[in-house]
Tab-separated table of C-alpha atoms in Angstrom:
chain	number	residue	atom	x	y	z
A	66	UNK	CA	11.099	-18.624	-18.199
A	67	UNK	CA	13.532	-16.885	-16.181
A	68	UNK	CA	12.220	-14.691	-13.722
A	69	UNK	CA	14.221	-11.337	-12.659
A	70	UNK	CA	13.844	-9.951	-9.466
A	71	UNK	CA	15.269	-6.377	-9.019
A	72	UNK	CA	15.481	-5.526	-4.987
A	73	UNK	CA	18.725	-4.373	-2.715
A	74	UNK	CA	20.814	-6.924	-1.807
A	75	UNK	CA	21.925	-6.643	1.704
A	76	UNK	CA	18.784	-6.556	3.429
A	77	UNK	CA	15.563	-9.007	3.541
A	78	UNK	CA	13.196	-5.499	3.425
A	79	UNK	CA	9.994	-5.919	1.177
A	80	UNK	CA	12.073	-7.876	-1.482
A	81	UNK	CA	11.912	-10.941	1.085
A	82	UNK	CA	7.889	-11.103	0.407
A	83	UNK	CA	8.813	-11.829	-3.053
A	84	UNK	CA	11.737	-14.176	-2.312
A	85	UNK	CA	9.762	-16.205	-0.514
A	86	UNK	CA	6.700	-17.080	-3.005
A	87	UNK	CA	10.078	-17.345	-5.280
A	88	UNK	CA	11.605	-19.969	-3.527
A	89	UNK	CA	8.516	-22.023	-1.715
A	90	UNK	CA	7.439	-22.460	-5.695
A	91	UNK	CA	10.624	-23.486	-6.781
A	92	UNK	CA	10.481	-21.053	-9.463
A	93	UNK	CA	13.716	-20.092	-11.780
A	94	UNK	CA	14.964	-16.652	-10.798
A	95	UNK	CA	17.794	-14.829	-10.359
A	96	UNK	CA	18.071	-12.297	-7.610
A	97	UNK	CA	20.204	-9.608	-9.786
A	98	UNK	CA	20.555	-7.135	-7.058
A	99	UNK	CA	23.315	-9.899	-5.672
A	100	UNK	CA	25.072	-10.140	-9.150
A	101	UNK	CA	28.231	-8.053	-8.857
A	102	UNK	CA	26.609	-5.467	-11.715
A	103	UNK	CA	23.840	-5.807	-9.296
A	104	UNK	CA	23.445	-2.337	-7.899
A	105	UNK	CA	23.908	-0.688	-11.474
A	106	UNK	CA	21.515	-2.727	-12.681
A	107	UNK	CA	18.794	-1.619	-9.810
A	108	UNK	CA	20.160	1.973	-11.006
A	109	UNK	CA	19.511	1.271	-14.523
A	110	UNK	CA	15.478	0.155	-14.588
A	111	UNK	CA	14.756	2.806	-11.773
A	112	UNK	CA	16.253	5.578	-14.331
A	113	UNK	CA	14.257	4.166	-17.054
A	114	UNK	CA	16.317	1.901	-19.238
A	115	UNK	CA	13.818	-1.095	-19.413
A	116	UNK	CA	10.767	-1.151	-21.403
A	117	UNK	CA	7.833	-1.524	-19.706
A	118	UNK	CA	6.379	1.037	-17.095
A	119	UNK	CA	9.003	2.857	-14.810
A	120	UNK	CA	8.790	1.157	-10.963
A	121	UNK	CA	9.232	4.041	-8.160
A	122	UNK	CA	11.840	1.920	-6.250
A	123	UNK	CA	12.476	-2.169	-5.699
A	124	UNK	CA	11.115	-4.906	-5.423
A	125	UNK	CA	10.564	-5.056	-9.205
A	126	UNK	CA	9.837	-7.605	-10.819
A	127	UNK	CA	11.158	-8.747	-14.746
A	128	UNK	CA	8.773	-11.739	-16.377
A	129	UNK	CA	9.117	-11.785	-20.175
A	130	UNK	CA	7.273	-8.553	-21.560
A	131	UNK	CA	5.513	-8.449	-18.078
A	132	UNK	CA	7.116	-5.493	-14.991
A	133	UNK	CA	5.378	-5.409	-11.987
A	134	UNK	CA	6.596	-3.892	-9.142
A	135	UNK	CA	5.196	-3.246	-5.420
A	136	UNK	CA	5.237	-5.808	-3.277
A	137	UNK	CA	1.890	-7.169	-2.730
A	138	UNK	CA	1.041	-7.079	-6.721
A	139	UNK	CA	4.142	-9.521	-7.238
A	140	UNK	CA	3.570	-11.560	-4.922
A	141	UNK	CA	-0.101	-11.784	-6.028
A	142	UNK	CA	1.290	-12.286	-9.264
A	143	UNK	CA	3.606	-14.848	-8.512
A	144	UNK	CA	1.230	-16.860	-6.876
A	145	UNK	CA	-1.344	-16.598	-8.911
A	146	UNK	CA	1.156	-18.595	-11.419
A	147	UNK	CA	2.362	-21.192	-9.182
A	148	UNK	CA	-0.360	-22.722	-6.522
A	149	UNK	CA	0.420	-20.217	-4.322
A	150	UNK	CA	-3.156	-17.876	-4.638
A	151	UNK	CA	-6.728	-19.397	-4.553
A	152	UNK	CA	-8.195	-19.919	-8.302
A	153	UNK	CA	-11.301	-18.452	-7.962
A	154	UNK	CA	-12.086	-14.619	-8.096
A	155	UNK	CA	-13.675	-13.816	-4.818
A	156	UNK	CA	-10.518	-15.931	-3.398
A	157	UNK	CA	-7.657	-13.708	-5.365
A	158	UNK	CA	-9.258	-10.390	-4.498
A	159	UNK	CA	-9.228	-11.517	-0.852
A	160	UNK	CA	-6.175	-12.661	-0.590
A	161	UNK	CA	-5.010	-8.988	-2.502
A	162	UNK	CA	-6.704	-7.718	0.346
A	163	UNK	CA	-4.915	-8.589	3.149
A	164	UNK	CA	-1.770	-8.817	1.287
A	165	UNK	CA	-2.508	-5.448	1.337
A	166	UNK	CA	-3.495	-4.947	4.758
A	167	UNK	CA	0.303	-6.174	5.607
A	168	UNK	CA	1.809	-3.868	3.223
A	169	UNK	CA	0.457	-1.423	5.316
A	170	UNK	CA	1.671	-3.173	8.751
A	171	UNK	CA	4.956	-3.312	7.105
A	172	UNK	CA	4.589	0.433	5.860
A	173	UNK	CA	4.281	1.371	9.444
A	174	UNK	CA	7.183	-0.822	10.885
A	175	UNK	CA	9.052	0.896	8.263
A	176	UNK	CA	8.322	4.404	9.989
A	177	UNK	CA	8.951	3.268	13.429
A	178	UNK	CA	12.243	3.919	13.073
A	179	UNK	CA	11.853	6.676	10.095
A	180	UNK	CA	9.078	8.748	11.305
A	181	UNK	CA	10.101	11.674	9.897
A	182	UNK	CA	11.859	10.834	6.243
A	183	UNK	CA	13.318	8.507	4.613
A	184	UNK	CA	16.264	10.911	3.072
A	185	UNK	CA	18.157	10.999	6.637
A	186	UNK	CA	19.116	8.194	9.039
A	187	UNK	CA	17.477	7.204	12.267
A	188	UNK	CA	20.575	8.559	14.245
A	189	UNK	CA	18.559	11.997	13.000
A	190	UNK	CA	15.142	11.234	14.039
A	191	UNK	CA	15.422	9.137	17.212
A	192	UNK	CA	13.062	11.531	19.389
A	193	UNK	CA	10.143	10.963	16.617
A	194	UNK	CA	10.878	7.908	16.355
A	195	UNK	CA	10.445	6.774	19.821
A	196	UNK	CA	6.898	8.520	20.015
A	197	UNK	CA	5.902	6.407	16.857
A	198	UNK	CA	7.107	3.324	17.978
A	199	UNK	CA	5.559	3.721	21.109
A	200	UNK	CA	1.982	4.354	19.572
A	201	UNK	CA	2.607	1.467	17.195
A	202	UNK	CA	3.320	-1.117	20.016
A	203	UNK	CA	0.108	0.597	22.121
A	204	UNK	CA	-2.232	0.624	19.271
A	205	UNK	CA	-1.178	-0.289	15.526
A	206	UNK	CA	0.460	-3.988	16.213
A	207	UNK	CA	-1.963	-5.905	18.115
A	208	UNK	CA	-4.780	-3.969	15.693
A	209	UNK	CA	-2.806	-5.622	12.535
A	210	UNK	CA	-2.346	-8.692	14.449
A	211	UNK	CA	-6.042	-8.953	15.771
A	212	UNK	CA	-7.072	-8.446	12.281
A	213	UNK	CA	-5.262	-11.163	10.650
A	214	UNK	CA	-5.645	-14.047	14.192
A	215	UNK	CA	-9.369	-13.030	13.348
A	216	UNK	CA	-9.172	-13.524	9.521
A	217	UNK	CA	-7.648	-17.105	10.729
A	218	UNK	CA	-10.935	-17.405	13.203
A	219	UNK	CA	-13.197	-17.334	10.392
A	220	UNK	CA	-10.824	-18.783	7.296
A	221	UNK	CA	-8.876	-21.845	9.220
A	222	UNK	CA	-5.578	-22.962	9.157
A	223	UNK	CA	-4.591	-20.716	6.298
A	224	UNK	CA	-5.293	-16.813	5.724
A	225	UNK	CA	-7.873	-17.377	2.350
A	226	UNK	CA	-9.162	-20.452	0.451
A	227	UNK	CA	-8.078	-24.108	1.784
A	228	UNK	CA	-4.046	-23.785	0.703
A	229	UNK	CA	-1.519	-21.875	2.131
A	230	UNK	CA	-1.001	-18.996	-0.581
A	231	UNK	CA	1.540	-16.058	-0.558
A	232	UNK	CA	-0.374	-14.259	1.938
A	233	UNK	CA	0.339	-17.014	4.777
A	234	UNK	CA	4.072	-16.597	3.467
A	235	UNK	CA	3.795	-13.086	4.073
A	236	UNK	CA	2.345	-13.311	7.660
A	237	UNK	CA	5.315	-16.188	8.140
A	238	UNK	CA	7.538	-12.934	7.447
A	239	UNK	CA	5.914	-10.542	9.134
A	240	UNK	CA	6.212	-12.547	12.559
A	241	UNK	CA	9.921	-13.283	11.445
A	242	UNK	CA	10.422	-9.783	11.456
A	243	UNK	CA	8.111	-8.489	14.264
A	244	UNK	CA	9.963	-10.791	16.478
A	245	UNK	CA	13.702	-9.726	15.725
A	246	UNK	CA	12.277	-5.931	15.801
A	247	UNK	CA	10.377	-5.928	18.679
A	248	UNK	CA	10.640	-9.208	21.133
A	249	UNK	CA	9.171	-7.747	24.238
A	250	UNK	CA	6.307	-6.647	22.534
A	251	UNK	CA	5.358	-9.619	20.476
A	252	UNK	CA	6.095	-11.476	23.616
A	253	UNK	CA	3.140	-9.520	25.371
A	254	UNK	CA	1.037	-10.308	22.175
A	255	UNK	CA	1.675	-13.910	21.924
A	256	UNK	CA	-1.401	-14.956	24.007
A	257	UNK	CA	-3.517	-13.191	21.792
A	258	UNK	CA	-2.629	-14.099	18.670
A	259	UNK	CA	-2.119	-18.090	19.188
A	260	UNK	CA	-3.581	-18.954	15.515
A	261	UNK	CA	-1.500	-16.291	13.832
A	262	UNK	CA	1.995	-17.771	15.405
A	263	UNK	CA	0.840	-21.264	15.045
A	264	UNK	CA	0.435	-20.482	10.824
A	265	UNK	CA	3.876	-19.195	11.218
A	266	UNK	CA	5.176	-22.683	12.615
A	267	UNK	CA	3.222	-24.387	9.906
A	268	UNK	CA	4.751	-22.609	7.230
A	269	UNK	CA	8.421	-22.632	8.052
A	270	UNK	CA	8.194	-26.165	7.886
A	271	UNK	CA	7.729	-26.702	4.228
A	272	UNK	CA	9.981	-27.995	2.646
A	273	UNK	CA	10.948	-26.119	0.151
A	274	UNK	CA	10.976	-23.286	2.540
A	275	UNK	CA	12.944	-24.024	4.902
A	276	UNK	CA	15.761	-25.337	2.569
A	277	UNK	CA	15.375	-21.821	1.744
A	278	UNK	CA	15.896	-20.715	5.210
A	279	UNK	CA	18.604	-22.588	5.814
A	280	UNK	CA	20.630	-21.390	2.708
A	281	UNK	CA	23.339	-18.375	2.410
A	282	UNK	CA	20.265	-16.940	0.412
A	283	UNK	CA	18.225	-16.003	3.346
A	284	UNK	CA	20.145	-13.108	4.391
A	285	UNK	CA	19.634	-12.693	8.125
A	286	UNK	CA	17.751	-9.218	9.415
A	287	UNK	CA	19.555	-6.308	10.533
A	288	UNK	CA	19.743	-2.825	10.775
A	289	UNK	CA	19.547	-1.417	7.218
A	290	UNK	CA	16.289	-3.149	6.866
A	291	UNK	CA	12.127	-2.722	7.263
A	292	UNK	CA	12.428	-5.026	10.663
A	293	UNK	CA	14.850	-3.451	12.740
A	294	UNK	CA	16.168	-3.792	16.427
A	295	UNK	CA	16.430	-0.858	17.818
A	296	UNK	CA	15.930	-1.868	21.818
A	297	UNK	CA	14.901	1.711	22.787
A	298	UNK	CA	11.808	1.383	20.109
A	299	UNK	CA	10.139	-1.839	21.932
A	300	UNK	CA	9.130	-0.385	25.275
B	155	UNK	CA	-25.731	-6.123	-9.728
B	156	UNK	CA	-25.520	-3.088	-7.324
B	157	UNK	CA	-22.217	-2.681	-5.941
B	158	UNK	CA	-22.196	-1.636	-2.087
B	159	UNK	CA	-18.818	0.975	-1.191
B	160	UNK	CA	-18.920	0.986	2.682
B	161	UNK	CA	-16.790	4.407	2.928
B	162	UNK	CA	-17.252	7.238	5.679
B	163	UNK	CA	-20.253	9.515	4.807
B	164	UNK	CA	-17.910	12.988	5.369
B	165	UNK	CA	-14.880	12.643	3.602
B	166	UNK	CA	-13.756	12.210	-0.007
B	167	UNK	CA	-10.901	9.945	1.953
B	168	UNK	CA	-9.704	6.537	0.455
B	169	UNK	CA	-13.221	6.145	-0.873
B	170	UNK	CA	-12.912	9.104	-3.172
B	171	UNK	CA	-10.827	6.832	-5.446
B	172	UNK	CA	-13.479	4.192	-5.616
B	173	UNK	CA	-16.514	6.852	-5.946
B	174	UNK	CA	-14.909	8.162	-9.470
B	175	UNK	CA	-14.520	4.829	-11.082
B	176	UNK	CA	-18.249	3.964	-9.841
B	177	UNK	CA	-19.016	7.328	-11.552
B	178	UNK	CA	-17.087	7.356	-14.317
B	179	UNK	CA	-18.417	3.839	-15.045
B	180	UNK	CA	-22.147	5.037	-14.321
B	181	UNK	CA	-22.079	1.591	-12.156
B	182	UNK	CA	-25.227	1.054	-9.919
B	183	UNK	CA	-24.192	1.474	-6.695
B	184	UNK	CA	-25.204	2.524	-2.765
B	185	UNK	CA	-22.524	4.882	-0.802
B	186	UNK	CA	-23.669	2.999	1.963
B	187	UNK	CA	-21.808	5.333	4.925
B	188	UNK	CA	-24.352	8.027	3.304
B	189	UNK	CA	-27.426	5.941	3.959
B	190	UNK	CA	-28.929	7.156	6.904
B	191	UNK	CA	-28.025	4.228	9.198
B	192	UNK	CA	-24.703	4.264	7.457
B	193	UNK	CA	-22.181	4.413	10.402
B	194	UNK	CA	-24.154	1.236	12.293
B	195	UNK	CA	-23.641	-0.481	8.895
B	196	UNK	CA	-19.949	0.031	8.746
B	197	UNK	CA	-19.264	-1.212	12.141
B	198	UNK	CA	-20.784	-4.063	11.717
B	199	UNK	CA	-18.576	-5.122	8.479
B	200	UNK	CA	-15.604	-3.826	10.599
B	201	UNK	CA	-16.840	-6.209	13.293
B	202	UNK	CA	-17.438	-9.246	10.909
B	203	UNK	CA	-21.140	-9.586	10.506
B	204	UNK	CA	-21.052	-10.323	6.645
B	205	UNK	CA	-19.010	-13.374	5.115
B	206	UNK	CA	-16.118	-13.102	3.079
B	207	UNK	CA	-12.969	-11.881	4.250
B	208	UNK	CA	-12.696	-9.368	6.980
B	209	UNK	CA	-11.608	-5.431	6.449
B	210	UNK	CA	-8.947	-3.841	8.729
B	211	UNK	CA	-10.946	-0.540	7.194
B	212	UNK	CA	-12.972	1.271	4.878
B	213	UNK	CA	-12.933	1.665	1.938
B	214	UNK	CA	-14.671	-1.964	1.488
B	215	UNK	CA	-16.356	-2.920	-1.488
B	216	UNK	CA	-19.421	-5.995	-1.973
B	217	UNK	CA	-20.295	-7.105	-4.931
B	218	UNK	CA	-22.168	-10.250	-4.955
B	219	UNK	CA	-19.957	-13.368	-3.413
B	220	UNK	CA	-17.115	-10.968	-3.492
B	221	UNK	CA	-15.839	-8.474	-0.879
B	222	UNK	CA	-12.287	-6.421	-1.138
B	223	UNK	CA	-11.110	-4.342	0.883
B	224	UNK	CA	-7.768	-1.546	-0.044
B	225	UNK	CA	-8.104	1.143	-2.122
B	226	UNK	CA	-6.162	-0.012	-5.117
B	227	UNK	CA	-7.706	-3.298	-4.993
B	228	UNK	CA	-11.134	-2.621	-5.401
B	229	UNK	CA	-10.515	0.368	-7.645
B	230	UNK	CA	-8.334	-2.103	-9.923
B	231	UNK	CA	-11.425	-4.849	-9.881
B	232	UNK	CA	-13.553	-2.280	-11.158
B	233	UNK	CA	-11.548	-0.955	-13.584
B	234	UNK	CA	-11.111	-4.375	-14.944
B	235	UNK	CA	-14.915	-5.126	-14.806
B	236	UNK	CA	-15.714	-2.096	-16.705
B	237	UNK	CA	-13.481	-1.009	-19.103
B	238	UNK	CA	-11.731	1.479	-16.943
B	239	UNK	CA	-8.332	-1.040	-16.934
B	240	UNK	CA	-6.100	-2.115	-19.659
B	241	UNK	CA	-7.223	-5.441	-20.884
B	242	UNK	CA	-3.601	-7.481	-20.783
B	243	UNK	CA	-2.155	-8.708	-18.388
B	244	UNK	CA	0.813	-7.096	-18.649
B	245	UNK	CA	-1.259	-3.945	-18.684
B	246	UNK	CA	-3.063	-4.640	-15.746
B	247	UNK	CA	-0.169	-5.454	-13.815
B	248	UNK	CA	1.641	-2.297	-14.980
B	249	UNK	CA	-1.725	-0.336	-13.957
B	250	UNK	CA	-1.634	-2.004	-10.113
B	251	UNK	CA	1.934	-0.842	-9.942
B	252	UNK	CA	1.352	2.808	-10.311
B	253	UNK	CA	-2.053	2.515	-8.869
B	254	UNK	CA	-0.340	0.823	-5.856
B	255	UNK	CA	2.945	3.685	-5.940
B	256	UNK	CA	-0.156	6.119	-5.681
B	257	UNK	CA	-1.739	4.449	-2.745
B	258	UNK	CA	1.959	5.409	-0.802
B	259	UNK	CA	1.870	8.873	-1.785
B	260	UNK	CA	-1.567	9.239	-0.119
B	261	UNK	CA	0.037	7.340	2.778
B	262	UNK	CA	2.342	9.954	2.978
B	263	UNK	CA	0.447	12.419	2.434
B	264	UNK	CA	-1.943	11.399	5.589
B	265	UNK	CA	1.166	10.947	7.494
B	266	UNK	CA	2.265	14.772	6.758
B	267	UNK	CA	-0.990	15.825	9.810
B	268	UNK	CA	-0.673	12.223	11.394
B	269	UNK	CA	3.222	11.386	12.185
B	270	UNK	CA	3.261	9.825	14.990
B	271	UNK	CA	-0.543	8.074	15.637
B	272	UNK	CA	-3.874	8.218	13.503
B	273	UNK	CA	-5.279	8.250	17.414
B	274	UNK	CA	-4.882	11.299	18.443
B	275	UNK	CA	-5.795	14.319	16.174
B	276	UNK	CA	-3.112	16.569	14.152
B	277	UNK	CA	-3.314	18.847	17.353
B	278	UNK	CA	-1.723	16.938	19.638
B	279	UNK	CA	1.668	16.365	17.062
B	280	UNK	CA	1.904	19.350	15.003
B	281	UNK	CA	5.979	19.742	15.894
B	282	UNK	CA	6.331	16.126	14.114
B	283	UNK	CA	3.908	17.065	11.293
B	284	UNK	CA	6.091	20.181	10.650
B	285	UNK	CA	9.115	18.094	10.315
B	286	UNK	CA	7.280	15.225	8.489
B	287	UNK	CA	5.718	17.704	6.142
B	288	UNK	CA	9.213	19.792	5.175
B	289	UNK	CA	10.651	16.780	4.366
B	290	UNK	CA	7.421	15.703	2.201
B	291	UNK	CA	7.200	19.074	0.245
B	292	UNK	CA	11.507	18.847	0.438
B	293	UNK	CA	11.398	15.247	-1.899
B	294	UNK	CA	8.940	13.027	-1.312
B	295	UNK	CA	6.075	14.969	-3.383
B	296	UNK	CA	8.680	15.811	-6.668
B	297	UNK	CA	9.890	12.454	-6.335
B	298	UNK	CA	6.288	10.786	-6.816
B	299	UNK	CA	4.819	13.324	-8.878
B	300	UNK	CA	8.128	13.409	-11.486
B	301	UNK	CA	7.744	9.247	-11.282
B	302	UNK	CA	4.042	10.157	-12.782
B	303	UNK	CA	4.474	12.522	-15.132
B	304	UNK	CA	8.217	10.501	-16.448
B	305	UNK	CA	5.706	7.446	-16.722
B	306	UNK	CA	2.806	10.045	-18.793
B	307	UNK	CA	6.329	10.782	-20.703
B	308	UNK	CA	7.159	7.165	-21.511
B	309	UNK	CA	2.867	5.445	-22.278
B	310	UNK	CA	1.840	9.009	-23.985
B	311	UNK	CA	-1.798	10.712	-22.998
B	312	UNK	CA	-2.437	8.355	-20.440
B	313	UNK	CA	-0.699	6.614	-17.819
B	314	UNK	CA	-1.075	2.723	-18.581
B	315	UNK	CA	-2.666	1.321	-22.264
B	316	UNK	CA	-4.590	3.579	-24.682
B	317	UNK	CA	-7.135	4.483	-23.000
B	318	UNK	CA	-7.931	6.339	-19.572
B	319	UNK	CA	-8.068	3.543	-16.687
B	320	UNK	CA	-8.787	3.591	-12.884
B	321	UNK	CA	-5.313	5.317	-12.829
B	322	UNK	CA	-5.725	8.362	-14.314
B	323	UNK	CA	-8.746	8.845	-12.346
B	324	UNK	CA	-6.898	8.556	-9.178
B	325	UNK	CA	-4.282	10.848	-10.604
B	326	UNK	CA	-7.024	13.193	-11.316
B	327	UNK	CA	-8.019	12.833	-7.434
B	328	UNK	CA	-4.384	13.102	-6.519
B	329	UNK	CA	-3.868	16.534	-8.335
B	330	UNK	CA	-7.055	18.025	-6.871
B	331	UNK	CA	-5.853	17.049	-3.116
B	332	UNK	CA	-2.399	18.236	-3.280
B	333	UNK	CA	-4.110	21.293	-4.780
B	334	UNK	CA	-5.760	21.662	-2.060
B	335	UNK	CA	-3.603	20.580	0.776
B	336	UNK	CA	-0.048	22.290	-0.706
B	337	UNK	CA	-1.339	24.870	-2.974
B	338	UNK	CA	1.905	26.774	-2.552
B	339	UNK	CA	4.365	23.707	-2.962
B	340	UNK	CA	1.913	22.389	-5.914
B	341	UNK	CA	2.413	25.484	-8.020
B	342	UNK	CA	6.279	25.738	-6.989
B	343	UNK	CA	5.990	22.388	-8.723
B	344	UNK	CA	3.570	23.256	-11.157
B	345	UNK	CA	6.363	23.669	-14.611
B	346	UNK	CA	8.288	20.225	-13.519
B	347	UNK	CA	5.047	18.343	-14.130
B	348	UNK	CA	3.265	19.535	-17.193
B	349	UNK	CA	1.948	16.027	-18.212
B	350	UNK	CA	0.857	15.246	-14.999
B	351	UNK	CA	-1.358	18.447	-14.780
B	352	UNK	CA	-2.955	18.480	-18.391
B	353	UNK	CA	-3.932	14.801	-17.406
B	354	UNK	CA	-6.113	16.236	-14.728
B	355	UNK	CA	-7.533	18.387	-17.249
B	356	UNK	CA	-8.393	16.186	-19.530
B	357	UNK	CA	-9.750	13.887	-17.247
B	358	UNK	CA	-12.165	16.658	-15.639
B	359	UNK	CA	-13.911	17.285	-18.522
B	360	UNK	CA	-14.859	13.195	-18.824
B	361	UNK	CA	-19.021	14.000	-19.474
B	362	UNK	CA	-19.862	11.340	-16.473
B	363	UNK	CA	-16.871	12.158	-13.995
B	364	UNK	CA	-18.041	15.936	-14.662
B	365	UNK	CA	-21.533	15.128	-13.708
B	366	UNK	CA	-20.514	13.593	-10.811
B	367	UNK	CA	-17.954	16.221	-9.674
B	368	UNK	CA	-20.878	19.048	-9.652
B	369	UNK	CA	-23.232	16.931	-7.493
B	370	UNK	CA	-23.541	17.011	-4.502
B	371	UNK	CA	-22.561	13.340	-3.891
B	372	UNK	CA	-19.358	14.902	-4.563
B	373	UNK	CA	-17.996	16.063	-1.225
B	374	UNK	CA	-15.587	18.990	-0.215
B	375	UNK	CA	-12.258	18.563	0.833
B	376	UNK	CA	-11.844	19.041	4.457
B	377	UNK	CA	-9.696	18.907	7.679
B	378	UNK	CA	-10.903	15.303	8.538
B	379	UNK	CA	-10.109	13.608	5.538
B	380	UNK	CA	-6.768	12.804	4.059
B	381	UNK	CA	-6.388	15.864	2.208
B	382	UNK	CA	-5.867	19.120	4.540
B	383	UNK	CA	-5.285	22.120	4.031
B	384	UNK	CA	-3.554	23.432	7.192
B	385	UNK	CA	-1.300	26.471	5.745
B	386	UNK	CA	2.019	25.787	8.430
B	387	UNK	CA	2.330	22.663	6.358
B	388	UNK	CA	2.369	23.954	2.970
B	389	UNK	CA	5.964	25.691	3.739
């Protein structure tokens, strides 16, 4: 079966979380937001013209008679599927739980640079924006960071269960992205996380991975994205 | 089995969605932040004292060998476990979605007193919550609340399956706190969202969720919870 993945298609943003368990499990998709009818097709199951319930906004995610969207619950999906998600219960629901845990980190590197709303640029909210980024670098990243170098303390070399699963892919993303967004302060950090970048050095090293990040299909960050550099927002 | 919700004891919060589908469910269960040494007791999950993977934050549910953490998660496990959950999988996924799209409203909606840092208190940023809150009344809360009642439109009296799930109830709770955070921008809205509303009805008068919502383990909204009513935000 043909999976369809439904997410914008010139920026990495949540959709990369998906890509990723996508790719690392060799699974048969097609990104459709990168067709040429992509963007009318994006328009066309956020209006309602699928069957199936109605996803708020991308990533969404097509599988048969199956439509998930949000990012953690496809990725939770996904690797439930493919040997990417420990098989008992205790192990999925914890996993779910700090897949969750970075939604919410990404959530709030999201409104670093849109503190105020998402309807208007950041050229528009630049004075809010620095006050949030500066209380995310002071508090809210090496809180997130702590929690999941801690979860590695107790768990080992991977975030749940004995096998990396999508939630180590995610935390391979999520220091990808810290560290284009804000180098100086994941530089500060980097003493205090050592497990946390060492799982992200594991990771990009699989194989199937990193033939991934090495293809035109990894689109490289930038500033239309979650992780963006905005040098005045990292201290 | 007797479930254990570590939640704060003052606030309906995050935990408010997990209290109505232990109600609704009659499940056997301890509100452990109530329990007179209840504050010591979530600390020392916070801190890592009990096996199982760690919690950024309440809510935090145990239930045997299992612990999960996130709002949606743990409502979604219940709902599963007791017939408050469609029993597909295509169901289930579809409920996680909107259960999950419902988990960033209340995001937002906590973000409309707290835009710019959860450590200081709504005093010390009320310019940015004015802005942040305009701009929620402006399109964030139609936008989310027509996505409900357009997917009440497309599944019928309830919002995933036949039958209500863990999703209605936390559109019940969702309807009661914008009620009373934005009672004026809630009844501007009030004729746009006609499903929406008589879902909250109907899922009031549920016999157990009643008996519940007249006890006193129900708590009142407040300004420390997520839910506030301060008036310069309702427009």
């Amino acid at each position: 079966m043909r999976y369809e993945l439904y997410y914008w298609p010139e920026i990495q943003g949540r959709g990369e979380f998906v890509r990723l368990v996508l790719e690392d499990a060799d699974c048969d998709y097609v990104d459709v937001g990168r067709e040429p009818d992509g963007y009318d097709r994006i328009q066309a199951v956020l209006s309602g013209e699928r069957d199936g319930v109605l996803p708020l906004a991308p990533p969404v995610l097509y599988a048969g008679s199956i439509v998930v969207a949000q990012t953690a619950a496809i990725a939770s999906f996904l690797g439930g599927r493919h040997g990417l998600a420990p098989s008992s219960e205790a192990g999925r629901l914890a996993a779910l739980t700090i897949a969750l845990t970075i939604a919410d980190l990404v959530a709030e590197v999201h409104d670093t640079h849109h503190p105020t709303t998402v309807e208007q640029g950041y050229e528009t909210q630049k004075e809010a924006a620095r006050d949030r980024a500066a209380a995310f670098r002071r508090t809210r990243l090496a809180k997130f960071l702590g929690y999941l170098e801690r979860n590695l303390e107790r768990n080992g070399d991977v975030l749940v269960g004995s096998a990396v699963s999508y939630v180590d892919l995610a935390a391979f993303q999520v220091v990808e992205g810290l560290s284009y967004a804000f180098p100086r302060a994941m530089k500060r950090m980097s003493a205090d996380v050592p497990r946390f970048l060492a799982l992200r050095d594991r990771v990009a090293q699989r194989p199937r991975l990193l033939r991934y990040l090495t293809s035109p299909r990894r689109l490289p960050f930038n500033e239309q994205g979650i992780f963006r550099h905005y040098p005045e927002l990292d201290g």
